[in-house]
Each structure stands twice: as C-alpha cells, then as structure tokens.
mmCIF file of C-alpha atoms (C1' of nucleotides) in Angstrom:
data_model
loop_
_atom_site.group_PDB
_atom_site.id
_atom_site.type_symbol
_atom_site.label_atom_id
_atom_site.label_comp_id
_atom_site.label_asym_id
_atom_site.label_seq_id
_atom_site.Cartn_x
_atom_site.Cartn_y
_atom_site.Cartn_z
ATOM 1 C CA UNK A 1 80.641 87.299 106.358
ATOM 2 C CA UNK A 2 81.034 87.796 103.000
ATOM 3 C CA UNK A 3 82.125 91.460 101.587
ATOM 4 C CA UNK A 4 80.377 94.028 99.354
ATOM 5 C CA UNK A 5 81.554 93.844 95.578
ATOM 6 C CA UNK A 6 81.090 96.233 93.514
ATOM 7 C CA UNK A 7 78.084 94.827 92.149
ATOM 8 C CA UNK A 8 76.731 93.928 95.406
ATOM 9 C CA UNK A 9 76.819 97.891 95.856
ATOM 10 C CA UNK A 10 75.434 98.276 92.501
ATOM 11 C CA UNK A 11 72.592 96.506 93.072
ATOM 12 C CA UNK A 12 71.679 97.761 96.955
ATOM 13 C CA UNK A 13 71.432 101.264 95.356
ATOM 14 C CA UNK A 14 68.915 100.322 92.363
ATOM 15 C CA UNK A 15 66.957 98.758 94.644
ATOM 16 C CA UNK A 16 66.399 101.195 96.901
ATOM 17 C CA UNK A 17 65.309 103.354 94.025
ATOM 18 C CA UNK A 18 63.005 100.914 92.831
ATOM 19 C CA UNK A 19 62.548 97.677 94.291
ATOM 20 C CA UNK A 20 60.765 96.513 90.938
ATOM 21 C CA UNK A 21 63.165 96.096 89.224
ATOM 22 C CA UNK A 22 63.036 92.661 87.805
ATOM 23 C CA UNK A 23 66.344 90.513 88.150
ATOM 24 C CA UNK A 24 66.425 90.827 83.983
ATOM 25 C CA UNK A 25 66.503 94.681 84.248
ATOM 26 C CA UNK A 26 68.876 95.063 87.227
ATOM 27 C CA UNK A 27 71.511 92.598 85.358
ATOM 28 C CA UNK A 28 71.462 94.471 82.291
ATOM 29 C CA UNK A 29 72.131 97.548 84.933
ATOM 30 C CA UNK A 30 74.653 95.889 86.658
ATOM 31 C CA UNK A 31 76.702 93.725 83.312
ATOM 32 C CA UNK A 32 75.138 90.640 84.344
ATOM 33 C CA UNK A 33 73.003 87.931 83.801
ATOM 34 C CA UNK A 34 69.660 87.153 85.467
ATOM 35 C CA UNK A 35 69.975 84.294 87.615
ATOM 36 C CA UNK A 36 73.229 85.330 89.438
ATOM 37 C CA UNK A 37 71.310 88.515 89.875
ATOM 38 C CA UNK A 38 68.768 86.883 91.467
ATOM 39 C CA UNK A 39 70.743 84.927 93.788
ATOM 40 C CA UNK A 40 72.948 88.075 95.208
ATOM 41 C CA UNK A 41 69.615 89.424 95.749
ATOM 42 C CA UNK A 42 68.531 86.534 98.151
ATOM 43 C CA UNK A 43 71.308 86.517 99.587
ATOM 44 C CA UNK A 44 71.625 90.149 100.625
ATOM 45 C CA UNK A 45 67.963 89.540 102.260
ATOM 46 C CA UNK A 46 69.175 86.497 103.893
ATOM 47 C CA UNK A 47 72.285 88.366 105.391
ATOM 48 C CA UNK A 48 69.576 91.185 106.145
ATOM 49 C CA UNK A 49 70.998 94.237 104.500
ATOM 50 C CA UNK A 50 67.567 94.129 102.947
ATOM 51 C CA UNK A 51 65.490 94.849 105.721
ATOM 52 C CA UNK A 52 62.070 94.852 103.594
ATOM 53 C CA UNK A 53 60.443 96.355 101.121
ATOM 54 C CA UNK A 54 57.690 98.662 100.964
ATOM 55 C CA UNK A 55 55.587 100.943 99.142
ATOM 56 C CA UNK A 56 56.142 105.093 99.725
ATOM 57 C CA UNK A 57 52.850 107.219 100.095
ATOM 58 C CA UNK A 58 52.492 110.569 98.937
ATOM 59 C CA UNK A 59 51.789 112.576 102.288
ATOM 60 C CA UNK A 60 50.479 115.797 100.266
ATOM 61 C CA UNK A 61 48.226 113.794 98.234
ATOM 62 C CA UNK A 62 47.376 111.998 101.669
ATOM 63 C CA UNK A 63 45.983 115.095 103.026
ATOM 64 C CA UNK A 64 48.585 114.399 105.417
ATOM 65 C CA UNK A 65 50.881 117.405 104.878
ATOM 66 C CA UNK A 66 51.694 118.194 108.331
ATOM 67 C CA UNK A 67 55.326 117.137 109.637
ATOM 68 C CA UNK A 68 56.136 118.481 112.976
ATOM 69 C CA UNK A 69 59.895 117.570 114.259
ATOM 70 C CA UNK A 70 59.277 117.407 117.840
ATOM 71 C CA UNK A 71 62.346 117.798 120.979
ATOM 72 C CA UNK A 72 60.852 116.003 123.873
ATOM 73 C CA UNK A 73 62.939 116.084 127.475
ATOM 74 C CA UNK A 74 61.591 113.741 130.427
ATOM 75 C CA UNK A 75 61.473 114.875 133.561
ATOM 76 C CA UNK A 76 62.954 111.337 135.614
ATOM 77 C CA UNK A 77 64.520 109.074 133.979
ATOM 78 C CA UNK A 78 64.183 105.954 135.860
ATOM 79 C CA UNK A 79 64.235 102.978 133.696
ATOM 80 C CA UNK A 80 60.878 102.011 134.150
ATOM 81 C CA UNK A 81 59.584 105.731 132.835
ATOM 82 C CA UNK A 82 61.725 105.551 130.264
ATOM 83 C CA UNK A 83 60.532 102.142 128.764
ATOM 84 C CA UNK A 84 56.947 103.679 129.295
ATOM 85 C CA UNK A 85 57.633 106.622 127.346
ATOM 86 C CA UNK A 86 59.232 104.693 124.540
ATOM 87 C CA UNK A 87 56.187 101.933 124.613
ATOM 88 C CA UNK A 88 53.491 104.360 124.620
ATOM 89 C CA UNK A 89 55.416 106.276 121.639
ATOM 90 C CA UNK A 90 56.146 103.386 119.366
ATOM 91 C CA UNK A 91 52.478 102.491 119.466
ATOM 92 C CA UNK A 92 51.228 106.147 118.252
ATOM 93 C CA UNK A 93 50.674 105.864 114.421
ATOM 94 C CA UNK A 94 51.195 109.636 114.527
ATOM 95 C CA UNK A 95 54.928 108.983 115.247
ATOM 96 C CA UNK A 96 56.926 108.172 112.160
ATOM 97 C CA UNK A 97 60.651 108.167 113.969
ATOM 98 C CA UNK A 98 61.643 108.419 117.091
ATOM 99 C CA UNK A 99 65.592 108.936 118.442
ATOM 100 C CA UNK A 100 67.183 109.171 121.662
ATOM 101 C CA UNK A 101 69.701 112.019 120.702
ATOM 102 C CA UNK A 102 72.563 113.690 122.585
ATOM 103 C CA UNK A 103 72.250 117.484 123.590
ATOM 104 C CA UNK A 104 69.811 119.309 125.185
ATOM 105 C CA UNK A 105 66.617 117.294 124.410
ATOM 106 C CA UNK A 106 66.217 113.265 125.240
ATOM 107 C CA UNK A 107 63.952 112.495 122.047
ATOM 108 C CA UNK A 108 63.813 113.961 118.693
ATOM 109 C CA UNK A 109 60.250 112.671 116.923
ATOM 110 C CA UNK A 110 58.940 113.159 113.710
ATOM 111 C CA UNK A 111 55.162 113.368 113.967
ATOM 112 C CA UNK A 112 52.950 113.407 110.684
ATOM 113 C CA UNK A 113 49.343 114.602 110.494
ATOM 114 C CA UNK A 114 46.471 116.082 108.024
ATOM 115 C CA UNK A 115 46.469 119.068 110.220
ATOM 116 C CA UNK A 116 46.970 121.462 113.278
ATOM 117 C CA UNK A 117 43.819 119.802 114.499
ATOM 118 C CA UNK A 118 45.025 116.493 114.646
ATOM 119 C CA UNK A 119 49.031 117.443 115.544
ATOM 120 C CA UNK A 120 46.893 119.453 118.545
ATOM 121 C CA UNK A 121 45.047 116.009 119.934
ATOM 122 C CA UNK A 122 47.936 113.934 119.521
ATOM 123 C CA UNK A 123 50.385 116.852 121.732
ATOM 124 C CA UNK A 124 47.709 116.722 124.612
ATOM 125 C CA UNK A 125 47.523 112.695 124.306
ATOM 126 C CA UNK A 126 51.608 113.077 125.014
ATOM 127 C CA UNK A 127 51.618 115.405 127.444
ATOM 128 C CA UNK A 128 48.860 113.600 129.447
ATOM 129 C CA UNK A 129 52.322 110.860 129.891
ATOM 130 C CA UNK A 130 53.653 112.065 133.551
ATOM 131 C CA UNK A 131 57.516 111.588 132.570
ATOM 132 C CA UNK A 132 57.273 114.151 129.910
ATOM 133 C CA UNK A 133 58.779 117.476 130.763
ATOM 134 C CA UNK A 134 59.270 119.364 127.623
ATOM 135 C CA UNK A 135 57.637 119.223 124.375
ATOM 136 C CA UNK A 136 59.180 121.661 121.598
ATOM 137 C CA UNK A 137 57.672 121.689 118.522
ATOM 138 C CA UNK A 138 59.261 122.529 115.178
ATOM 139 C CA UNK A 139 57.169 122.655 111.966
ATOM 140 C CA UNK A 140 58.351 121.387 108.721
ATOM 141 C CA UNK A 141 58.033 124.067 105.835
ATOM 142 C CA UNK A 142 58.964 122.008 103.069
ATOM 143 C CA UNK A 143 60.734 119.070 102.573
ATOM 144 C CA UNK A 144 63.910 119.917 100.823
ATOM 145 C CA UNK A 145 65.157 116.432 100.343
ATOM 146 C CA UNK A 146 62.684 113.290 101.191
ATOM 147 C CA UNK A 147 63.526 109.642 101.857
ATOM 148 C CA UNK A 148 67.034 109.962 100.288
ATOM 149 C CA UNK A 149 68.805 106.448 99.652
ATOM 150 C CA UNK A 150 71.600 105.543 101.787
ATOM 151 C CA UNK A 151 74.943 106.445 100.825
ATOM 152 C CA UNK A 152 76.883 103.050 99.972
ATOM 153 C CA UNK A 153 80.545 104.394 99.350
ATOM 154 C CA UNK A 154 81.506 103.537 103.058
ATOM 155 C CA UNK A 155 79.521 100.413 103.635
ATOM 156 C CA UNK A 156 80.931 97.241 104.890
ATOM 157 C CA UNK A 157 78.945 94.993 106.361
ATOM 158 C CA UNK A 158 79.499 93.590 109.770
ATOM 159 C CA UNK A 159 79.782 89.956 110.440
ATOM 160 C CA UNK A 160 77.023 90.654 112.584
ATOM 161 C CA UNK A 161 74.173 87.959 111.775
ATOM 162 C CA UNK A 162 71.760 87.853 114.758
ATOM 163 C CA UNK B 1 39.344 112.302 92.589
ATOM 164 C CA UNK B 2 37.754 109.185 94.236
ATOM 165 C CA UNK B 3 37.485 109.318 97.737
ATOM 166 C CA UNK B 4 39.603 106.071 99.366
ATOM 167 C CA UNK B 5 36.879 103.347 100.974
ATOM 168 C CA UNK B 6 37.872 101.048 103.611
ATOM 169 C CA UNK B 7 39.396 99.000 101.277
ATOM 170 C CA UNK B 8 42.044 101.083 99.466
ATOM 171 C CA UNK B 9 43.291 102.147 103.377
ATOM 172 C CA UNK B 10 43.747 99.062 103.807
ATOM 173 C CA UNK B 11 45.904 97.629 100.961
ATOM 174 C CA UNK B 12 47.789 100.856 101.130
ATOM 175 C CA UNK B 13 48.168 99.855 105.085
ATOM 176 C CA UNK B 14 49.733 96.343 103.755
ATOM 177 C CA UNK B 15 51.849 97.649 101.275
ATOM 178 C CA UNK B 16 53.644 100.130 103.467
ATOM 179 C CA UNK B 17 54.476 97.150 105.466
ATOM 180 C CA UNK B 18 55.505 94.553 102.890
ATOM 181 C CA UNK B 19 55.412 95.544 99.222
ATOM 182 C CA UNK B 20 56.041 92.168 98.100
ATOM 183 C CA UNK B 21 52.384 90.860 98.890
ATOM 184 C CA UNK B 22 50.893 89.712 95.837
ATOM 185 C CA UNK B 23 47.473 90.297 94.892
ATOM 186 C CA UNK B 24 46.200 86.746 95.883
ATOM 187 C CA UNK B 25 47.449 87.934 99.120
ATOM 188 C CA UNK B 26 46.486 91.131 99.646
ATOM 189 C CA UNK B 27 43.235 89.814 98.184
ATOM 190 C CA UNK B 28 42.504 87.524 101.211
ATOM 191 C CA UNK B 29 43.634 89.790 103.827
ATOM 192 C CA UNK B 30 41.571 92.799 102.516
ATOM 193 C CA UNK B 31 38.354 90.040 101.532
ATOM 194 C CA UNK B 32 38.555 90.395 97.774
ATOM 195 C CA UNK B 33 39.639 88.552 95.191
ATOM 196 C CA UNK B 34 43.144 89.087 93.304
ATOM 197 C CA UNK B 35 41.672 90.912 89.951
ATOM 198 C CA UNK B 36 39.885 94.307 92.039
ATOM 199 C CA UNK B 37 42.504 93.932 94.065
ATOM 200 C CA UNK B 38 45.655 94.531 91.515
ATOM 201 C CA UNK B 39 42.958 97.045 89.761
ATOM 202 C CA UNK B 40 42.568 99.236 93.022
ATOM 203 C CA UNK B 41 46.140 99.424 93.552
ATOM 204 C CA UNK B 42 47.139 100.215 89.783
ATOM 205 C CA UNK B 43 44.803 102.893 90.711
ATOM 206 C CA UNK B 44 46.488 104.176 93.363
ATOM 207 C CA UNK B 45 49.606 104.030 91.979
ATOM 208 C CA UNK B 46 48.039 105.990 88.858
ATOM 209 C CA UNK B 47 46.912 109.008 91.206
ATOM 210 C CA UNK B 48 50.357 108.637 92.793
ATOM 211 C CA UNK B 49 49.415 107.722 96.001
ATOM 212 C CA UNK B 50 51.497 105.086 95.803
ATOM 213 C CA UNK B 51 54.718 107.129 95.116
ATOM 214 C CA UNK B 52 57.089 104.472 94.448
ATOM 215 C CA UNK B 53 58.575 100.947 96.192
ATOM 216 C CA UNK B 54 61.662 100.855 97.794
ATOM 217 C CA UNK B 55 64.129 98.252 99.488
ATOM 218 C CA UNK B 56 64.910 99.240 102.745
ATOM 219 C CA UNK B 57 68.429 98.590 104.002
ATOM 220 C CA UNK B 58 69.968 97.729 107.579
ATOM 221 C CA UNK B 59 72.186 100.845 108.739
ATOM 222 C CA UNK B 60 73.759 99.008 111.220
ATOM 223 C CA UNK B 61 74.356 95.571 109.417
ATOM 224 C CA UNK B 62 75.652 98.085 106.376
ATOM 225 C CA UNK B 63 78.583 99.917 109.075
ATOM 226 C CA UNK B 64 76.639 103.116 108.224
ATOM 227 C CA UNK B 65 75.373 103.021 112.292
ATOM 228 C CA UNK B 66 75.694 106.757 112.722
ATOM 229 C CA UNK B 67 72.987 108.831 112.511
ATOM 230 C CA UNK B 68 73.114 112.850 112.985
ATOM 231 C CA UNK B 69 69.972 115.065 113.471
ATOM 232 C CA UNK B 70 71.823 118.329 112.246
ATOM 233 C CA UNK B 71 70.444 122.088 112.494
ATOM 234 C CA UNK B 72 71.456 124.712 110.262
ATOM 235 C CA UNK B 73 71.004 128.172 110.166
ATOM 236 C CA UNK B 74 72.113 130.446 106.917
ATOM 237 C CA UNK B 75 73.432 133.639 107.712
ATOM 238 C CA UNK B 76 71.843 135.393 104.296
ATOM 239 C CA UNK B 77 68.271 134.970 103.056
ATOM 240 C CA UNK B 78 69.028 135.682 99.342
ATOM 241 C CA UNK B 79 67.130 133.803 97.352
ATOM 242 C CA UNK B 80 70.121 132.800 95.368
ATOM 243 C CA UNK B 81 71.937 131.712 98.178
ATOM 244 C CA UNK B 82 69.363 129.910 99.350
ATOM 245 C CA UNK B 83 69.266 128.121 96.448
ATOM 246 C CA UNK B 84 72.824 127.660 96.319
ATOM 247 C CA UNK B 85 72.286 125.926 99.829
ATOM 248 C CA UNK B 86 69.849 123.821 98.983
ATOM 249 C CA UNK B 87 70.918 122.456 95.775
ATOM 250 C CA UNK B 88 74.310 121.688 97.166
ATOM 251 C CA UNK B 89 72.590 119.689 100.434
ATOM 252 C CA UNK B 90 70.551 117.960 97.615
ATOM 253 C CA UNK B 91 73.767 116.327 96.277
ATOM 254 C CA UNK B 92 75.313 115.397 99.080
ATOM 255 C CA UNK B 93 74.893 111.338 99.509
ATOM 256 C CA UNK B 94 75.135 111.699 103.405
ATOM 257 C CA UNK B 95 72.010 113.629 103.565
ATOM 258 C CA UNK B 96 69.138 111.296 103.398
ATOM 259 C CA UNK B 97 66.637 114.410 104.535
ATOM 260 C CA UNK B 98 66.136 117.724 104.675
ATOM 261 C CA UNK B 99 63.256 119.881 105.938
ATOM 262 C CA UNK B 100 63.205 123.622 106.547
ATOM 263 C CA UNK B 101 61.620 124.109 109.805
ATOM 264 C CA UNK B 102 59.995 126.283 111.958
ATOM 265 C CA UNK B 103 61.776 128.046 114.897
ATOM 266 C CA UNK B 104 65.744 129.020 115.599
ATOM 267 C CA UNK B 105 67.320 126.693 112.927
ATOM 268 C CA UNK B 106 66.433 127.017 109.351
ATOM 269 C CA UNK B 107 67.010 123.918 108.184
ATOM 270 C CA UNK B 108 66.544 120.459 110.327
ATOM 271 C CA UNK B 109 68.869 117.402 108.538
ATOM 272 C CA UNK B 110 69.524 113.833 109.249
ATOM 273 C CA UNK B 111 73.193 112.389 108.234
ATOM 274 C CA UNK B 112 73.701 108.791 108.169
ATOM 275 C CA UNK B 113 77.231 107.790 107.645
ATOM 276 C CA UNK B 114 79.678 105.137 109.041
ATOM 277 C CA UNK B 115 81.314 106.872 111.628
ATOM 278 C CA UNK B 116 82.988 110.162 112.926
ATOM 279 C CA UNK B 117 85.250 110.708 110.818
ATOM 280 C CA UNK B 118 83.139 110.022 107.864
ATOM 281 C CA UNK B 119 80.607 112.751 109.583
ATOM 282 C CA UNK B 120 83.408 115.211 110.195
ATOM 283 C CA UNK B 121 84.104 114.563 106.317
ATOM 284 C CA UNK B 122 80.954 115.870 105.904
ATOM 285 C CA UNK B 123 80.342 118.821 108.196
ATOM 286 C CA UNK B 124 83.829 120.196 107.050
ATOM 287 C CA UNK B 125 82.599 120.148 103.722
ATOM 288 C CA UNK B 126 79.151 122.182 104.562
ATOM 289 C CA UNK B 127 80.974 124.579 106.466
ATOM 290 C CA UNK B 128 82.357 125.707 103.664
ATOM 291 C CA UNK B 129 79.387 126.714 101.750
ATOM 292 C CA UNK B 130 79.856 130.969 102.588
ATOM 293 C CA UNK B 131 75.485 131.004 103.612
ATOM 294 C CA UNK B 132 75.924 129.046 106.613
ATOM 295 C CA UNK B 133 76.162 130.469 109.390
ATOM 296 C CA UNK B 134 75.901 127.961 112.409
ATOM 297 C CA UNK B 135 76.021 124.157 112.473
ATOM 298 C CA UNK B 136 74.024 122.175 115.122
ATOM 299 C CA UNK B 137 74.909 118.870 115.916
ATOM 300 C CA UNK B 138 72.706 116.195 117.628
ATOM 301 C CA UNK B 139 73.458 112.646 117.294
ATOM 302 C CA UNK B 140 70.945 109.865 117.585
ATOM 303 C CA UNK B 141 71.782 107.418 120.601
ATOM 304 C CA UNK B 142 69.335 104.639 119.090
ATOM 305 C CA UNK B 143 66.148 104.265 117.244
ATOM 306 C CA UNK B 144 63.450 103.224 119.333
ATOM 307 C CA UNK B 145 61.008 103.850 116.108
ATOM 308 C CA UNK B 146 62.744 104.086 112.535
ATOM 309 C CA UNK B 147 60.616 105.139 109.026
ATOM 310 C CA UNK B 148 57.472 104.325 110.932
ATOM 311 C CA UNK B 149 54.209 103.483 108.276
ATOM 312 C CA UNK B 150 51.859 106.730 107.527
ATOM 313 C CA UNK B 151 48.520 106.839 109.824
ATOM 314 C CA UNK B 152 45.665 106.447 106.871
ATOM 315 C CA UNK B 153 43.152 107.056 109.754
ATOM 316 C CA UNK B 154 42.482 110.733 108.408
ATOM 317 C CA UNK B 155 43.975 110.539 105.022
ATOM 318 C CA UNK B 156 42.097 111.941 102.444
ATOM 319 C CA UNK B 157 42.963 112.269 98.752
ATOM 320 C CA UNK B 158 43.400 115.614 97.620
ATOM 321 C CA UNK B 159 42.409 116.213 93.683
ATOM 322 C CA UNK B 160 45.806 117.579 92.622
ATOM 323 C CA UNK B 161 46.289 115.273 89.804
ATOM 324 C CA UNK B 162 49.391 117.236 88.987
ATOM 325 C "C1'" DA C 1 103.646 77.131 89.074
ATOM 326 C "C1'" DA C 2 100.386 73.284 88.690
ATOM 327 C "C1'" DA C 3 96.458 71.095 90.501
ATOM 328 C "C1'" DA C 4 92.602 70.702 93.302
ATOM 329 C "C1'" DA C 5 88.883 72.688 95.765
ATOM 330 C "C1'" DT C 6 85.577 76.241 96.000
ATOM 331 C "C1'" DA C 7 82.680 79.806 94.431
ATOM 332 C "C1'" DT C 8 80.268 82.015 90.729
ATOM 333 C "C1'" DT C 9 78.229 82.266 86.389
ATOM 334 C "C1'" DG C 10 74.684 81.623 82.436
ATOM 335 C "C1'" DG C 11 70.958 79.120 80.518
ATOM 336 C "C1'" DC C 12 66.970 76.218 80.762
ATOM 337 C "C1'" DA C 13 62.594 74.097 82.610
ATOM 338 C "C1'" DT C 14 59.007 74.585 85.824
ATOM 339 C "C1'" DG C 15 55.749 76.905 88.426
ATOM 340 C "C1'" DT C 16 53.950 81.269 90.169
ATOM 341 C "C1'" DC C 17 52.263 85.641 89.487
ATOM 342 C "C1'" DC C 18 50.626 89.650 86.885
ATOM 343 C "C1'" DT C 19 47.922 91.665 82.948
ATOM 344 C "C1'" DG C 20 44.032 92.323 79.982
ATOM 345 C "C1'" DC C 21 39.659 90.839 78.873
ATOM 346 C "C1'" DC C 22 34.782 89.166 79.642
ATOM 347 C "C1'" DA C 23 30.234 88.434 81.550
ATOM 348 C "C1'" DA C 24 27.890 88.905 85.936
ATOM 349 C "C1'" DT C 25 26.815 91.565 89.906
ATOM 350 C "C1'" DA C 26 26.346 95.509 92.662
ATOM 351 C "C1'" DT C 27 25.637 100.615 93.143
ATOM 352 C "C1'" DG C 28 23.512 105.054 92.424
ATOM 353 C "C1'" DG C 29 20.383 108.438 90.028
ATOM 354 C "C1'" DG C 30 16.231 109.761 87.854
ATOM 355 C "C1'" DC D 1 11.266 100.727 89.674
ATOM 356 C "C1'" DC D 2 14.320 100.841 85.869
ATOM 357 C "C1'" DC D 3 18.317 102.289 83.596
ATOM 358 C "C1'" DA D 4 23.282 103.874 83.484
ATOM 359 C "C1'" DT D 5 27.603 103.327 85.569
ATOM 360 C "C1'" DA D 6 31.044 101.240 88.288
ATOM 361 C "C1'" DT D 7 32.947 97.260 90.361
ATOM 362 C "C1'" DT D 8 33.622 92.511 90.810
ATOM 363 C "C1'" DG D 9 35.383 87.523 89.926
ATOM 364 C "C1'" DG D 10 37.296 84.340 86.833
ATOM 365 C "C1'" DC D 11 39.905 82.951 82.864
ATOM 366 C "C1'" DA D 12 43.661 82.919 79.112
ATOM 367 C "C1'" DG D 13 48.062 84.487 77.675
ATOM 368 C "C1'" DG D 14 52.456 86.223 78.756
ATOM 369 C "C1'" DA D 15 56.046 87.841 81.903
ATOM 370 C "C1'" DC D 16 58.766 86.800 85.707
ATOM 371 C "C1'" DA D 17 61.012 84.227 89.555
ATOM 372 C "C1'" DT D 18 62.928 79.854 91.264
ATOM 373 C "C1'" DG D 19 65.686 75.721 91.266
ATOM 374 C "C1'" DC D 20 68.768 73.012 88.841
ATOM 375 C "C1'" DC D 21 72.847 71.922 85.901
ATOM 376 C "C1'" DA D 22 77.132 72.061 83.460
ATOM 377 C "C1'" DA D 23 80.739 75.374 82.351
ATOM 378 C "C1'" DT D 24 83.828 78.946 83.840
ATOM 379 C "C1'" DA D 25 86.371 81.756 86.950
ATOM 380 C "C1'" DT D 26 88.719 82.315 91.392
ATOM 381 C "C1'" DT D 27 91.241 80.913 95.363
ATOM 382 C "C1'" DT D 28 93.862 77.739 98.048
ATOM 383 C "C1'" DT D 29 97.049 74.138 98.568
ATOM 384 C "C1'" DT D 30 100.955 71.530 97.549
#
DNA sequence: AAAAATATTGGCATGTCCTGCCAATATGGG
DNA sequence: CCCATATTGGCAGGACATGCCAATATTTTT
C-alpha cells in the first residue's frame, strides 16, 4: 500500500475540517491542480482512510446538552453476556461511544441527552440488563475541546485493506 | 426559532450518516422534492444546527490505533491556571476531546495517537504543566460503538441565535 | 548513466448537481 | 369563509465533479 505524501497529509487534515471543500479550493490549499486533487481524494476513500462523511449537530442548540461519561463494570463475563451487553448498547441511540477500557471499569460510554429526565430513563433501561454490575456516572460540565481532528504527524497507513 | 417537523429530523438523521446525499436524494428518502429539500437544510445550517461537515478518518487503517481515556485532576483552582491548563490541552494535536466532568477527576480526555511511545510523548509533556496534579490513565481495548449519530427523538431547537 | 517503464500531473469535455427564481399550492388567523 | 403568510415543485443558469488524454516527472532496469 501506497504511503502518505505530504500532500496526501495535507489534504486528510482540510478535509476533516471541512469536507466541502471543492477539489478547486483544496488544490489551491495544497499547490495543486484540480483533477489530481480529485483523484488522491478517491483514492484515499477507496483505501478507506476516509471512512465517511457527515454532517456535525450542534447538541446545545439540539436541546441536547446533557453528556454523561459513564464507567460501567459487568458482573460475569461469559462471552455470551458480554456480546449481549455490547448488542443491547450499540442499539441505544442514547449511546454516542462506547470502549472496552483497561482499569477498574469494563466500559467507558458517552451518553447524550436533553436532560436529567431522559439520562434518568435511559440508566434504569441499562440497569434492567442482568450482567451489569456497576454504573458510575460522570457529568460533563463543559466541553473544553469538541470533535478535535486527528493528529496526522505519526500516520502511516497499514497495508491493511480488508 | 422554528420548531423542527418530522421532516427536518429526518434529513438531519441522513446527513449525520452520509453528508454526501444530494438533495434529489435526500428528497426521495424524506418524500419531497430536491428544491424544499436543499431550502430546509440551508436553513438548518443558517441556525447552525448543522455545525459543520467533516471527513471522518480510519484510526486504525491511519497507524493512529491507540486510544487513551485520560483523567486529570489540577492541583490549584486559580482561574489563571486553569486557563493556563486548558489553553495548553487545546493545542495539543493528540487531544481530540476534552470535557470537565463531574466527580474525582477534573478533567475527562481522550488521546488518540499511534502507539506507546507516541502516548508517553504526550503524557510526559502534560506532566509538566506545574497545575496538574494527578494523571489517570485508561486505555480503550476496542470500540464496540465509535462517534455514534445524535438521538433527534427529543431534540428541540433552542432560540439562541447567537 | 541512458533508456524504458511506470506513475502522476494539468487541462478539457461531458454530465451531474446546486442555486436562485417563479407561479402554484398549502397552512393558519381573523 | 377569505385573506395573509409560508411552503412547495419545477425550471434556467452556473458551479462543480468525473473521465479522458497527452505531457511531464519519477523510478527501475540494463
């Protein structure tokens, strides 16, 4: 698999600024001309480095200003529990992330909602899961830094193309 | 500030998916026809709902496959200092989020970088910012559910047109 | 170091899509 | 029931993306 140029890099980060840029803007960005633009573009989706594209709400202007960083632990963790857990949490819309993390917690979530109300009914809809042990909740204040872009300086890509 | 109908949840549903739909598409998938359509989202974009589009990139495929959940807790409360802190974490490339929380930890992070070293690189350099006090690392195992869409269910606009 | 093979570039033509306008329709208030 | 307002659907003009080509740059081979 081809490696990252410098333009290639170039053109990852302006894009995940502002994926409308049009290949005419980004090459007078990048000290090139539009249609080779274009085609490092297509290929970096091709060689999916590009995962998508999509549009960022505004959560405050939502009316959905509640984030709530939740540490869940499970009580067993016998394979089939733990595939449960995980399918019943990827299909809440409440969830926004999920991890399996090291330390002293199994799962750190990021849960958003318009309100205590609603974080309230979707806690009782987890704890009603029988693997779930702990639930610790940790309320987001205010967002110091939001979305930030990936940091390309170290980025290689791996040959990886499944 | 116009309350969003049925139809506005619903493109803004789409878009957080795929922000490359055009409007002929969104158009037959939200049962309109392409002119409303591009008029309802220019809208939306206008009251900055729509807060901006973004390419999303593969981690992984990109060699930036580690991912840190990282708690921090300052040791002074000035408000300069907290400043200080806050501005600095803002600069750093590694730190894609930021959130002061609830609870023991001030501060809840996440870290994405390309591998141990390149997060010890980065830790090293926090530490030596004279507020901090301790350093909490967690790192994430896998995703099972990464920069999930919003939940529109109870989204409501709020009229700060600011 | 020269020559060939390969990859990459820049510009152009075509087709698609977005934008701004219009008349027609639907919605809501008096 | 009628009028005022908002929203819709379609069309014309312009911007943009896509696919192709010859020209240039880069790399490999001999």
């Amino acid at each position: 698999m081809k490696k990252l140029d410098r333009i290639d890099r170039h053109l990852l980060a302006l894009l995940q600024q502002d994926a409308r840029l049009t290949s005419h803007q980004l090459a007078e960005r990048v000290g090139l001309s539009p249609s080779p633009c274009a085609r490092r573009i297509r290929r970096l989706e091709q060689q999916r480095l590009i995962q998508r594209y999509r549009a960022e709400l505004d959560r405050e202007r939502l009316g959905l200003g509640l984030t709530v960083f939740v540490h869940v632990k499970l009580s067993r963790h016998q394979d089939a529990l733990v595939e449960a857990f995980e399918a019943a949490v990827a299909d809440m819309p409440e969830v926004i992330e999920c991890h399996t993390v090291s330390g002293a917690f199994d799962y750190l979530l990021q849960i958003v909602s318009a309100d205590l109300k609603g974080y309230e009914r979707w806690v009782r809809q987890l704890q009603t899961l029988p693997m779930v042990n702990t639930v610790d909740s940790s309320f987001a204040i205010r967002a110091v830094k939001r979305a930030g872009a990936l940091d390309l300086r170290d980025a290689r890509p791996t040959d990886d193309d499944s």
